[in-house]
PDB file of C-alpha atoms and ligand atoms in Angstrom:
ATOM      1  CA  MET A  72      -3.233 -92.970 -48.495  1.00  0.00           C
ATOM      2  CA  MET A  73      -1.424 -94.949 -45.845  1.00  0.00           C
ATOM      3  CA  ARG A  74       2.219 -94.174 -45.159  1.00  0.00           C
ATOM      4  CA  GLN A  75       4.950 -95.010 -42.650  1.00  0.00           C
ATOM      5  CA  GLN A  76       6.136 -92.660 -39.903  1.00  0.00           C
ATOM      6  CA  ARG A  77       9.335 -90.761 -40.698  1.00  0.00           C
ATOM      7  CA  THR A  78      12.190 -89.151 -38.815  1.00  0.00           C
ATOM      8  CA  LEU A  79      15.537 -87.565 -39.610  1.00  0.00           C
ATOM      9  CA  ASP A  80      18.551 -89.576 -40.663  1.00  0.00           C
ATOM     10  CA  ARG A  81      20.962 -87.215 -38.865  1.00  0.00           C
ATOM     11  CA  PRO A  82      20.637 -84.154 -36.590  1.00  0.00           C
ATOM     12  CA  ALA A  83      20.243 -80.784 -38.275  1.00  0.00           C
ATOM     13  CA  THR A  84      21.056 -77.322 -36.918  1.00  0.00           C
ATOM     14  CA  VAL A  85      19.593 -73.885 -37.636  1.00  0.00           C
ATOM     15  CA  GLN A  86      21.011 -70.678 -36.172  1.00  0.00           C
ATOM     16  CA  GLY A  87      19.775 -67.112 -36.157  1.00  0.00           C
ATOM     17  CA  PHE A  88      17.780 -64.681 -34.073  1.00  0.00           C
ATOM     18  CA  GLY A  89      14.209 -64.870 -32.878  1.00  0.00           C
ATOM     19  CA  PHE A  90      11.855 -62.345 -34.467  1.00  0.00           C
ATOM     20  CA  LEU A  91       9.930 -61.685 -31.275  1.00  0.00           C
ATOM     21  CA  THR A  92      12.665 -61.377 -28.656  1.00  0.00           C
ATOM     22  CA  GLY A  93      15.713 -60.751 -30.845  1.00  0.00           C
ATOM     23  CA  ALA A  94      17.626 -63.455 -28.932  1.00  0.00           C
ATOM     24  CA  ASP A  95      20.417 -65.364 -30.705  1.00  0.00           C
ATOM     25  CA  ILE A  96      19.206 -68.937 -30.964  1.00  0.00           C
ATOM     26  CA  THR A  97      20.686 -72.295 -31.928  1.00  0.00           C
ATOM     27  CA  LEU A  98      18.045 -74.877 -32.786  1.00  0.00           C
ATOM     28  CA  ARG A  99      18.762 -78.573 -33.310  1.00  0.00           C
ATOM     29  CA  PHE A 100      16.473 -81.100 -34.961  1.00  0.00           C
ATOM     30  CA  LEU A 101      17.183 -84.563 -33.528  1.00  0.00           C
ATOM     31  CA  PRO A 102      15.934 -87.927 -34.841  1.00  0.00           C
ATOM     32  CA  ALA A 103      13.307 -89.545 -32.588  1.00  0.00           C
ATOM     33  CA  ALA A 104      11.697 -92.965 -32.178  1.00  0.00           C
ATOM     34  CA  GLU A 105       8.364 -94.054 -33.626  1.00  0.00           C
ATOM     35  CA  ASP A 106       5.335 -92.505 -31.926  1.00  0.00           C
ATOM     36  CA  HIS A 107       7.521 -89.818 -30.285  1.00  0.00           C
ATOM     37  CA  GLY A 108       5.868 -87.084 -32.305  1.00  0.00           C
ATOM     38  CA  ILE A 109       7.260 -83.549 -32.435  1.00  0.00           C
ATOM     39  CA  ALA A 110       8.424 -81.983 -29.169  1.00  0.00           C
ATOM     40  CA  PHE A 111      10.345 -78.809 -28.340  1.00  0.00           C
ATOM     41  CA  GLN A 112      12.846 -78.645 -25.475  1.00  0.00           C
ATOM     42  CA  ARG A 113      14.357 -75.487 -23.949  1.00  0.00           C
ATOM     43  CA  THR A 114      17.995 -76.422 -23.255  1.00  0.00           C
ATOM     44  CA  ASP A 115      18.608 -73.004 -21.654  1.00  0.00           C
ATOM     45  CA  LEU A 116      16.223 -73.863 -18.800  1.00  0.00           C
ATOM     46  CA  ALA A 117      17.769 -76.412 -16.437  1.00  0.00           C
ATOM     47  CA  GLY A 118      15.787 -79.651 -16.228  1.00  0.00           C
ATOM     48  CA  SER A 119      13.068 -78.530 -18.616  1.00  0.00           C
ATOM     49  CA  GLU A 120      11.165 -81.398 -20.210  1.00  0.00           C
ATOM     50  CA  PRO A 121      10.253 -81.654 -23.883  1.00  0.00           C
ATOM     51  CA  ILE A 122       6.971 -79.875 -24.676  1.00  0.00           C
ATOM     52  CA  PRO A 123       4.828 -81.969 -27.038  1.00  0.00           C
ATOM     53  CA  ALA A 124       3.813 -79.893 -30.067  1.00  0.00           C
ATOM     54  CA  ARG A 125       0.157 -80.766 -29.564  1.00  0.00           C
ATOM     55  CA  LEU A 126      -3.030 -78.740 -29.186  1.00  0.00           C
ATOM     56  CA  ASP A 127      -3.200 -79.576 -25.476  1.00  0.00           C
ATOM     57  CA  TYR A 128      -0.009 -77.576 -24.871  1.00  0.00           C
ATOM     58  CA  VAL A 129      -0.967 -74.502 -26.907  1.00  0.00           C
ATOM     59  CA  VAL A 130      -1.347 -71.228 -25.007  1.00  0.00           C
ATOM     60  CA  PRO A 131      -3.330 -68.228 -26.361  1.00  0.00           C
ATOM     61  CA  ARG A 132      -1.195 -65.675 -28.178  1.00  0.00           C
ATOM     62  CA  GLN A 133      -1.701 -62.875 -30.690  1.00  0.00           C
ATOM     63  CA  ARG A 134      -0.685 -63.778 -34.258  1.00  0.00           C
ATOM     64  CA  ARG A 135       1.530 -66.714 -33.398  1.00  0.00           C
ATOM     65  CA  THR A 136       1.468 -70.246 -31.998  1.00  0.00           C
ATOM     66  CA  ALA A 137       3.127 -70.942 -28.658  1.00  0.00           C
ATOM     67  CA  ILE A 138       3.327 -74.096 -26.533  1.00  0.00           C
ATOM     68  CA  THR A 139       4.052 -74.403 -22.830  1.00  0.00           C
ATOM     69  CA  ARG A 140       4.640 -77.037 -20.159  1.00  0.00           C
ATOM     70  CA  ASN A 141       5.611 -76.620 -16.499  1.00  0.00           C
ATOM     71  CA  GLY A 142       6.720 -73.015 -16.914  1.00  0.00           C
ATOM     72  CA  ALA A 143       8.779 -73.572 -20.082  1.00  0.00           C
ATOM     73  CA  THR A 144       7.345 -71.872 -23.172  1.00  0.00           C
ATOM     74  CA  VAL A 145       8.355 -71.840 -26.814  1.00  0.00           C
ATOM     75  CA  GLU A 146       6.935 -68.974 -28.871  1.00  0.00           C
ATOM     76  CA  MET A 147       6.316 -68.933 -32.646  1.00  0.00           C
ATOM     77  CA  VAL A 148       6.629 -72.643 -33.339  1.00  0.00           C
ATOM     78  CA  GLU A 149       4.453 -72.481 -36.470  1.00  0.00           C
ATOM     79  CA  HIS A 150       7.060 -72.121 -39.211  1.00  0.00           C
ATOM     80  CA  VAL A 151       9.220 -74.912 -37.745  1.00  0.00           C
ATOM     81  CA  MET A 152       6.105 -77.058 -37.435  1.00  0.00           C
ATOM     82  CA  ALA A 153       5.222 -76.270 -41.044  1.00  0.00           C
ATOM     83  CA  ALA A 154       8.705 -77.326 -42.199  1.00  0.00           C
ATOM     84  CA  LEU A 155       8.465 -80.659 -40.354  1.00  0.00           C
ATOM     85  CA  ALA A 156       4.860 -81.328 -41.419  1.00  0.00           C
ATOM     86  CA  GLY A 157       5.606 -80.159 -44.934  1.00  0.00           C
ATOM     87  CA  LEU A 158       8.329 -82.799 -45.241  1.00  0.00           C
ATOM     88  CA  GLN A 159       6.225 -85.374 -43.351  1.00  0.00           C
ATOM     89  CA  ILE A 160       8.797 -85.676 -40.564  1.00  0.00           C
ATOM     90  CA  ASP A 161       6.628 -87.079 -37.774  1.00  0.00           C
ATOM     91  CA  ASN A 162       9.125 -87.841 -35.023  1.00  0.00           C
ATOM     92  CA  CYS A 163      11.658 -85.201 -34.008  1.00  0.00           C
ATOM     93  CA  LEU A 164      12.993 -83.617 -30.826  1.00  0.00           C
ATOM     94  CA  VAL A 165      13.572 -79.913 -31.434  1.00  0.00           C
ATOM     95  CA  GLN A 166      16.062 -78.499 -28.933  1.00  0.00           C
ATOM     96  CA  LEU A 167      16.613 -74.760 -28.692  1.00  0.00           C
ATOM     97  CA  ASP A 168      18.562 -72.558 -26.305  1.00  0.00           C
ATOM     98  CA  GLY A 169      16.068 -69.727 -26.051  1.00  0.00           C
ATOM     99  CA  PRO A 170      12.370 -68.816 -26.086  1.00  0.00           C
ATOM    100  CA  GLU A 171      11.657 -69.064 -29.840  1.00  0.00           C
ATOM    101  CA  PRO A 172      13.103 -70.607 -33.011  1.00  0.00           C
ATOM    102  CA  PRO A 173      15.372 -68.545 -35.269  1.00  0.00           C
ATOM    103  CA  GLY A 174      13.129 -66.530 -37.587  1.00  0.00           C
ATOM    104  CA  GLY A 175      15.278 -67.045 -40.672  1.00  0.00           C
ATOM    105  CA  ASP A 176      13.726 -65.140 -43.567  1.00  0.00           C
ATOM    106  CA  GLY A 177      10.222 -65.429 -42.112  1.00  0.00           C
ATOM    107  CA  SER A 178       9.423 -68.520 -44.182  1.00  0.00           C
ATOM    108  CA  SER A 179      10.147 -72.217 -43.572  1.00  0.00           C
ATOM    109  CA  LEU A 180      12.970 -72.350 -46.085  1.00  0.00           C
ATOM    110  CA  HIS A 181      15.836 -72.070 -43.566  1.00  0.00           C
ATOM    111  CA  CYS A 182      14.532 -75.201 -41.812  1.00  0.00           C
ATOM    112  CA  ILE A 183      13.618 -77.068 -44.993  1.00  0.00           C
ATOM    113  CA  THR A 184      17.141 -76.680 -46.387  1.00  0.00           C
ATOM    114  CA  GLU A 185      18.790 -78.160 -43.289  1.00  0.00           C
ATOM    115  CA  LEU A 186      16.190 -80.919 -42.855  1.00  0.00           C
ATOM    116  CA  LEU A 187      16.564 -82.074 -46.458  1.00  0.00           C
ATOM    117  CA  ASP A 188      20.340 -81.992 -46.052  1.00  0.00           C
ATOM    118  CA  ALA A 189      20.105 -84.207 -42.937  1.00  0.00           C
ATOM    119  CA  GLY A 190      17.953 -86.711 -44.806  1.00  0.00           C
ATOM    120  CA  ILE A 191      14.643 -88.366 -43.929  1.00  0.00           C
ATOM    121  CA  VAL A 192      14.166 -92.054 -43.078  1.00  0.00           C
ATOM    122  CA  GLU A 193      11.037 -94.183 -42.928  1.00  0.00           C
ATOM    123  CA  GLN A 194      10.202 -96.029 -39.734  1.00  0.00           C
ATOM    124  CA  SER A 195       8.147 -99.207 -39.454  1.00  0.00           C
ATOM    125  CA  ALA A 196       5.015 -97.932 -37.670  1.00  0.00           C
ATOM    126  CA  PRO A 197       2.192 -96.491 -39.778  1.00  0.00           C
ATOM    127  CA  ARG A 198       1.287 -92.822 -39.447  1.00  0.00           C
ATOM    128  CA  ASP A 199      -2.097 -92.147 -37.842  1.00  0.00           C
ATOM    129  CA  ILE A 200      -4.649 -90.303 -39.956  1.00  0.00           C
ATOM    130  CA  LEU A 201      -7.684 -88.323 -38.888  1.00  0.00           C
ATOM    131  CA  VAL A 202     -10.430 -88.238 -41.487  1.00  0.00           C
ATOM    132  CA  VAL A 203     -12.750 -85.236 -41.375  1.00  0.00           C
ATOM    133  CA  GLN A 204     -16.396 -86.263 -41.076  1.00  0.00           C
ATOM    134  CA  GLY A 205     -19.352 -83.973 -41.696  1.00  0.00           C
ATOM    135  CA  GLU A 206     -18.971 -80.199 -41.806  1.00  0.00           C
ATOM    136  CA  HIS A 207     -17.361 -77.961 -39.237  1.00  0.00           C
ATOM    137  CA  ARG A 208     -17.107 -74.198 -38.919  1.00  0.00           C
ATOM    138  CA  VAL A 209     -15.519 -71.726 -36.529  1.00  0.00           C
ATOM    139  CA  THR A 210     -15.636 -67.952 -36.812  1.00  0.00           C
ATOM    140  CA  GLY A 211     -13.620 -65.047 -35.458  1.00  0.00           C
ATOM    141  CA  GLU A 212     -15.120 -62.612 -32.999  1.00  0.00           C
ATOM    142  CA  ARG A 213     -14.772 -59.371 -34.920  1.00  0.00           C
ATOM    143  CA  ASP A 214     -13.359 -59.409 -38.432  1.00  0.00           C
ATOM    144  CA  GLY A 215     -15.601 -61.911 -40.243  1.00  0.00           C
ATOM    145  CA  SER A 216     -12.769 -64.431 -40.269  1.00  0.00           C
ATOM    146  CA  GLU A 217     -13.839 -68.021 -40.647  1.00  0.00           C
ATOM    147  CA  ILE A 218     -12.568 -71.513 -41.273  1.00  0.00           C
ATOM    148  CA  THR A 219     -14.578 -74.558 -42.268  1.00  0.00           C
ATOM    149  CA  ALA A 220     -13.677 -78.219 -42.714  1.00  0.00           C
ATOM    150  CA  GLN A 221     -15.461 -80.958 -44.567  1.00  0.00           C
ATOM    151  CA  ALA A 222     -14.830 -84.443 -45.883  1.00  0.00           C
ATOM    152  CA  VAL A 223     -13.065 -84.897 -49.217  1.00  0.00           C
ATOM    153  CA  PRO A 224     -13.769 -87.741 -51.620  1.00  0.00           C
ATOM    154  CA  ARG A 225     -10.065 -88.315 -52.140  1.00  0.00           C
ATOM    155  CA  ARG A 226      -8.057 -89.098 -49.015  1.00  0.00           C
ATOM    156  CA  THR A 227      -5.938 -86.002 -48.935  1.00  0.00           C
ATOM    157  CA  LEU A 228      -5.502 -82.624 -47.227  1.00  0.00           C
ATOM    158  CA  VAL A 229      -6.780 -79.660 -49.224  1.00  0.00           C
ATOM    159  CA  ILE A 230      -6.535 -76.077 -47.958  1.00  0.00           C
ATOM    160  CA  THR A 231      -8.295 -73.184 -49.670  1.00  0.00           C
ATOM    161  CA  TYR A 232      -7.392 -69.778 -48.278  1.00  0.00           C
ATOM    162  CA  GLU A 233      -8.949 -66.440 -49.137  1.00  0.00           C
ATOM    163  CA  LEU A 234      -7.263 -63.302 -47.961  1.00  0.00           C
ATOM    164  CA  ASP A 235      -9.043 -59.970 -48.302  1.00  0.00           C
ATOM    165  CA  TYR A 236      -8.157 -57.053 -46.081  1.00  0.00           C
ATOM    166  CA  GLY A 237     -10.406 -54.616 -47.941  1.00  0.00           C
ATOM    167  CA  PRO A 238      -9.933 -52.092 -50.771  1.00  0.00           C
ATOM    168  CA  ARG A 239      -7.620 -49.790 -48.794  1.00  0.00           C
ATOM    169  CA  SER A 240      -5.139 -52.473 -47.769  1.00  0.00           C
ATOM    170  CA  PRO A 241      -1.763 -52.515 -49.555  1.00  0.00           C
ATOM    171  CA  ILE A 242      -2.126 -56.311 -49.581  1.00  0.00           C
ATOM    172  CA  ARG A 243      -4.383 -57.179 -52.476  1.00  0.00           C
ATOM    173  CA  PRO A 244      -7.027 -59.925 -52.214  1.00  0.00           C
ATOM    174  CA  GLN A 245      -5.630 -63.404 -52.852  1.00  0.00           C
ATOM    175  CA  LEU A 246      -7.219 -66.839 -53.179  1.00  0.00           C
ATOM    176  CA  LEU A 247      -5.402 -70.157 -53.448  1.00  0.00           C
ATOM    177  CA  THR A 248      -6.229 -73.847 -53.128  1.00  0.00           C
ATOM    178  CA  PHE A 249      -3.399 -76.171 -52.141  1.00  0.00           C
ATOM    179  CA  GLU A 250      -3.581 -79.969 -52.214  1.00  0.00           C
ATOM    180  CA  PHE A 251      -0.911 -81.204 -49.845  1.00  0.00           C
ATOM    181  CA  SER A 252       2.124 -83.197 -50.846  1.00  0.00           C
ATOM    182  CA  PRO A 253       5.678 -82.794 -49.528  1.00  0.00           C
ATOM    183  CA  GLU A 254       6.919 -82.029 -53.045  1.00  0.00           C
ATOM    184  CA  LEU A 255       4.372 -79.251 -53.575  1.00  0.00           C
ATOM    185  CA  PHE A 256       4.971 -77.907 -50.067  1.00  0.00           C
ATOM    186  CA  VAL A 257       8.679 -77.473 -50.840  1.00  0.00           C
ATOM    187  CA  THR A 258       8.142 -75.852 -54.239  1.00  0.00           C
ATOM    188  CA  ASN A 259       4.958 -73.806 -53.647  1.00  0.00           C
ATOM    189  CA  LEU A 260       4.758 -72.839 -49.971  1.00  0.00           C
ATOM    190  CA  ALA A 261       8.064 -73.194 -48.109  1.00  0.00           C
ATOM    191  CA  PHE A 262       9.507 -69.929 -49.474  1.00  0.00           C
ATOM    192  CA  ALA A 263       6.521 -67.764 -48.504  1.00  0.00           C
ATOM    193  CA  ARG A 264       7.451 -65.253 -45.821  1.00  0.00           C
ATOM    194  CA  THR A 265       5.712 -63.749 -42.819  1.00  0.00           C
ATOM    195  CA  PHE A 266       4.125 -60.392 -43.547  1.00  0.00           C
ATOM    196  CA  VAL A 267       3.043 -57.502 -41.366  1.00  0.00           C
ATOM    197  CA  LEU A 268       1.687 -54.044 -41.961  1.00  0.00           C
ATOM    198  CA  GLU A 269       4.075 -51.204 -41.179  1.00  0.00           C
ATOM    199  CA  ALA A 270       1.715 -49.921 -38.462  1.00  0.00           C
ATOM    200  CA  GLU A 271       1.630 -53.375 -36.848  1.00  0.00           C
ATOM    201  CA  ALA A 272       5.422 -53.624 -36.958  1.00  0.00           C
ATOM    202  CA  GLN A 273       5.697 -50.209 -35.287  1.00  0.00           C
ATOM    203  CA  ALA A 274       3.179 -51.175 -32.605  1.00  0.00           C
ATOM    204  CA  LEU A 275       5.126 -54.360 -31.853  1.00  0.00           C
ATOM    205  CA  LYS A 276       8.388 -52.438 -31.611  1.00  0.00           C
ATOM    206  CA  ALA A 277       6.737 -49.937 -29.238  1.00  0.00           C
ATOM    207  CA  GLN A 278       5.981 -52.928 -26.983  1.00  0.00           C
ATOM    208  CA  GLY A 279       9.595 -54.071 -27.190  1.00  0.00           C
ATOM    209  CA  TYR A 280       8.974 -56.921 -29.647  1.00  0.00           C
ATOM    210  CA  GLY A 281      10.704 -57.430 -32.977  1.00  0.00           C
ATOM    211  CA  THR A 282      13.210 -54.667 -32.388  1.00  0.00           C
ATOM    212  CA  ARG A 283      15.906 -56.552 -34.316  1.00  0.00           C
ATOM    213  CA  VAL A 284      13.706 -57.279 -37.330  1.00  0.00           C
ATOM    214  CA  THR A 285      14.272 -55.202 -40.471  1.00  0.00           C
ATOM    215  CA  ALA A 286      12.345 -54.947 -43.754  1.00  0.00           C
ATOM    216  CA  GLN A 287      14.887 -57.412 -45.191  1.00  0.00           C
ATOM    217  CA  ASP A 288      14.008 -60.140 -42.648  1.00  0.00           C
ATOM    218  CA  LEU A 289      10.339 -60.484 -43.594  1.00  0.00           C
ATOM    219  CA  LEU A 290       7.685 -58.623 -45.581  1.00  0.00           C
ATOM    220  CA  ILE A 291       6.597 -55.260 -44.193  1.00  0.00           C
ATOM    221  CA  PHE A 292       3.757 -53.603 -46.122  1.00  0.00           C
ATOM    222  CA  GLY A 293       3.471 -49.817 -46.144  1.00  0.00           C
ATOM    223  CA  SER A 294       0.714 -47.886 -47.913  1.00  0.00           C
ATOM    224  CA  GLN A 295       2.528 -48.248 -51.261  1.00  0.00           C
ATOM    225  CA  GLY A 296       3.270 -51.951 -50.920  1.00  0.00           C
ATOM    226  CA  VAL A 297       6.279 -53.959 -49.720  1.00  0.00           C
ATOM    227  CA  ILE A 298       8.985 -51.846 -48.094  1.00  0.00           C
ATOM    228  CA  GLY A 299      12.637 -52.509 -48.986  1.00  0.00           C
ATOM    229  CA  ASN A 300      11.992 -55.990 -50.316  1.00  0.00           C
ATOM    230  CA  GLU A 301      10.566 -57.885 -53.272  1.00  0.00           C
ATOM    231  CA  LEU A 302       7.780 -60.447 -53.350  1.00  0.00           C
ATOM    232  CA  ARG A 303       8.837 -63.984 -54.271  1.00  0.00           C
ATOM    233  CA  ALA A 304       5.374 -64.559 -55.791  1.00  0.00           C
ATOM    234  CA  VAL A 305       2.512 -62.144 -56.430  1.00  0.00           C
ATOM    235  CA  ASP A 306       0.421 -64.190 -53.992  1.00  0.00           C
ATOM    236  CA  GLU A 307       3.207 -64.794 -51.439  1.00  0.00           C
ATOM    237  CA  CYS A 308       0.940 -63.654 -48.585  1.00  0.00           C
ATOM    238  CA  VAL A 309      -1.769 -66.257 -49.168  1.00  0.00           C
ATOM    239  CA  ARG A 310       0.910 -68.903 -49.626  1.00  0.00           C
ATOM    240  CA  HIS A 311       2.293 -67.960 -46.212  1.00  0.00           C
ATOM    241  CA  LYS A 312      -1.166 -68.195 -44.658  1.00  0.00           C
ATOM    242  CA  ILE A 313      -1.515 -71.746 -46.024  1.00  0.00           C
ATOM    243  CA  LEU A 314       1.993 -72.537 -44.707  1.00  0.00           C
ATOM    244  CA  ASP A 315       0.775 -71.359 -41.279  1.00  0.00           C
ATOM    245  CA  CYS A 316      -2.248 -73.688 -41.603  1.00  0.00           C
ATOM    246  CA  VAL A 317       0.022 -76.652 -42.389  1.00  0.00           C
ATOM    247  CA  GLY A 318       2.086 -75.873 -39.271  1.00  0.00           C
ATOM    248  CA  ASP A 319      -0.946 -75.363 -37.044  1.00  0.00           C
ATOM    249  CA  PHE A 320      -2.808 -78.452 -38.289  1.00  0.00           C
ATOM    250  CA  ALA A 321       0.295 -80.514 -37.414  1.00  0.00           C
ATOM    251  CA  LEU A 322      -0.540 -79.838 -33.748  1.00  0.00           C
ATOM    252  CA  LEU A 323      -3.080 -82.663 -34.152  1.00  0.00           C
ATOM    253  CA  GLY A 324      -0.104 -85.034 -34.037  1.00  0.00           C
ATOM    254  CA  CYS A 325      -1.314 -87.027 -37.029  1.00  0.00           C
ATOM    255  CA  ASP A 326      -2.091 -86.597 -40.702  1.00  0.00           C
ATOM    256  CA  ILE A 327      -5.480 -85.093 -41.487  1.00  0.00           C
ATOM    257  CA  HIS A 328      -7.605 -85.679 -44.545  1.00  0.00           C
ATOM    258  CA  GLY A 329     -10.272 -83.142 -45.378  1.00  0.00           C
ATOM    259  CA  HIS A 330     -10.920 -79.866 -47.174  1.00  0.00           C
ATOM    260  CA  PHE A 331     -10.345 -76.735 -45.114  1.00  0.00           C
ATOM    261  CA  ARG A 332     -11.621 -73.384 -46.389  1.00  0.00           C
ATOM    262  CA  ALA A 333     -10.252 -70.379 -44.577  1.00  0.00           C
ATOM    263  CA  TYR A 334     -11.228 -66.727 -44.868  1.00  0.00           C
ATOM    264  CA  ARG A 335      -8.790 -64.400 -43.099  1.00  0.00           C
ATOM    265  CA  SER A 336      -8.161 -67.152 -40.561  1.00  0.00           C
ATOM    266  CA  GLY A 337      -5.271 -66.866 -38.100  1.00  0.00           C
ATOM    267  CA  HIS A 338      -3.618 -69.182 -35.591  1.00  0.00           C
ATOM    268  CA  ALA A 339      -6.410 -69.134 -32.984  1.00  0.00           C
ATOM    269  CA  LEU A 340      -9.052 -70.171 -35.536  1.00  0.00           C
ATOM    270  CA  ASN A 341      -6.693 -72.775 -36.986  1.00  0.00           C
ATOM    271  CA  HIS A 342      -6.363 -74.327 -33.517  1.00  0.00           C
ATOM    272  CA  ALA A 343     -10.129 -74.104 -32.927  1.00  0.00           C
ATOM    273  CA  ILE A 344     -11.077 -75.933 -36.132  1.00  0.00           C
ATOM    274  CA  CYS A 345      -8.532 -78.649 -35.340  1.00  0.00           C
ATOM    275  CA  ARG A 346     -10.063 -79.155 -31.892  1.00  0.00           C
ATOM    276  CA  GLN A 347     -13.539 -79.357 -33.384  1.00  0.00           C
ATOM    277  CA  VAL A 348     -12.519 -81.707 -36.192  1.00  0.00           C
ATOM    278  CA  ALA A 349     -10.613 -83.973 -33.790  1.00  0.00           C
ATOM    279  CA  ALA A 350     -13.670 -84.263 -31.579  1.00  0.00           C
ATOM    280  CA  HIS A 351     -15.771 -85.541 -34.511  1.00  0.00           C
ATOM    281  CA  ALA A 352     -13.265 -87.354 -36.699  1.00  0.00           C
ATOM    282  CA  ILE A 353     -13.039 -91.070 -37.202  1.00  0.00           C
ATOM    283  CA  GLN A 354      -9.836 -93.000 -37.513  1.00  0.00           C
ATOM    284  CA  ASP A 355      -8.945 -94.249 -40.934  1.00  0.00           C
ATOM    285  CA  GLU A 356      -9.948 -97.894 -41.074  1.00  0.00           C
ATOM    286  CA  SER A 357      -6.488 -98.817 -42.301  1.00  0.00           C
ATOM    287  CA  GLN A 358      -4.831 -97.084 -39.370  1.00  0.00           C
ATOM    288  CA  ARG A 359      -4.342 -97.632 -35.684  1.00  0.00           C
ATOM    289  CA  ARG A 360      -6.329 -95.683 -33.147  1.00  0.00           C
ATOM    290  CA  VAL A 361      -5.327 -92.059 -32.718  1.00  0.00           C
ATOM    291  CA  ALA A 362      -4.416 -91.386 -29.096  1.00  0.00           C
TER     292      ALA A 362
HETATM  293 ZN1   ZN B 284       3.417 -67.396 -40.220  1.00  0.00          ZN
END
């Protein structure tokens, strides 16, 4: 369905510390003109230009999405991207005074709250849409992970995610299909937090990452389940994985209509399927050409 581009009515601010580096960060969402898209700008680096939040600027990383341009990098953009895409905010300059957004509670809720408070306004230009054509598939190298995309009869974005880490994992298998709308994003996905296994958290800390993160800041799973925290939904993990997909798919810079089916997919596969789909997609006949 055709819609107009949207931006913020007023600036919004989020403060906190970055999960990766532990740095104190102030992030500002600023309204932007039609066709600006989403861009991140490091205000702590003198003269650094905005980095478009597009696939072309993505750099390979483990378990997160990072973008870079001319030596300026922003790590872990995915939950901010999910908040903006989830609310269909298409044009926004995101300024931050450090290397990564504030982690909040590991979900997108801390951004959603401030963005809704700032208000969203429609602009006059239509939003570009990519329509998935045919069938596409990318697979992970080792773990059997996979993501496919195919056309949907109804013009909408549908994401089915299956999470299964095996019988010995403290995270039980979960399967969920989500048909995108901003309303359902806010109520069903935005609250879902990042999760890690205790062993992974310890390995990251040994490398000097995430040293400020506690079991209260996100979900850490030990052998007996969540440590020092309570799940917000029994299937919070799969909801978070779909939230990550929404954020990663937004790197296309346009809406996308199709059915994605993911099995244990992470950020790298999410980027790969987007690249493949973009190479084969057609523009919606009601829309302008996608650049
Ligand atoms: Zn995530």
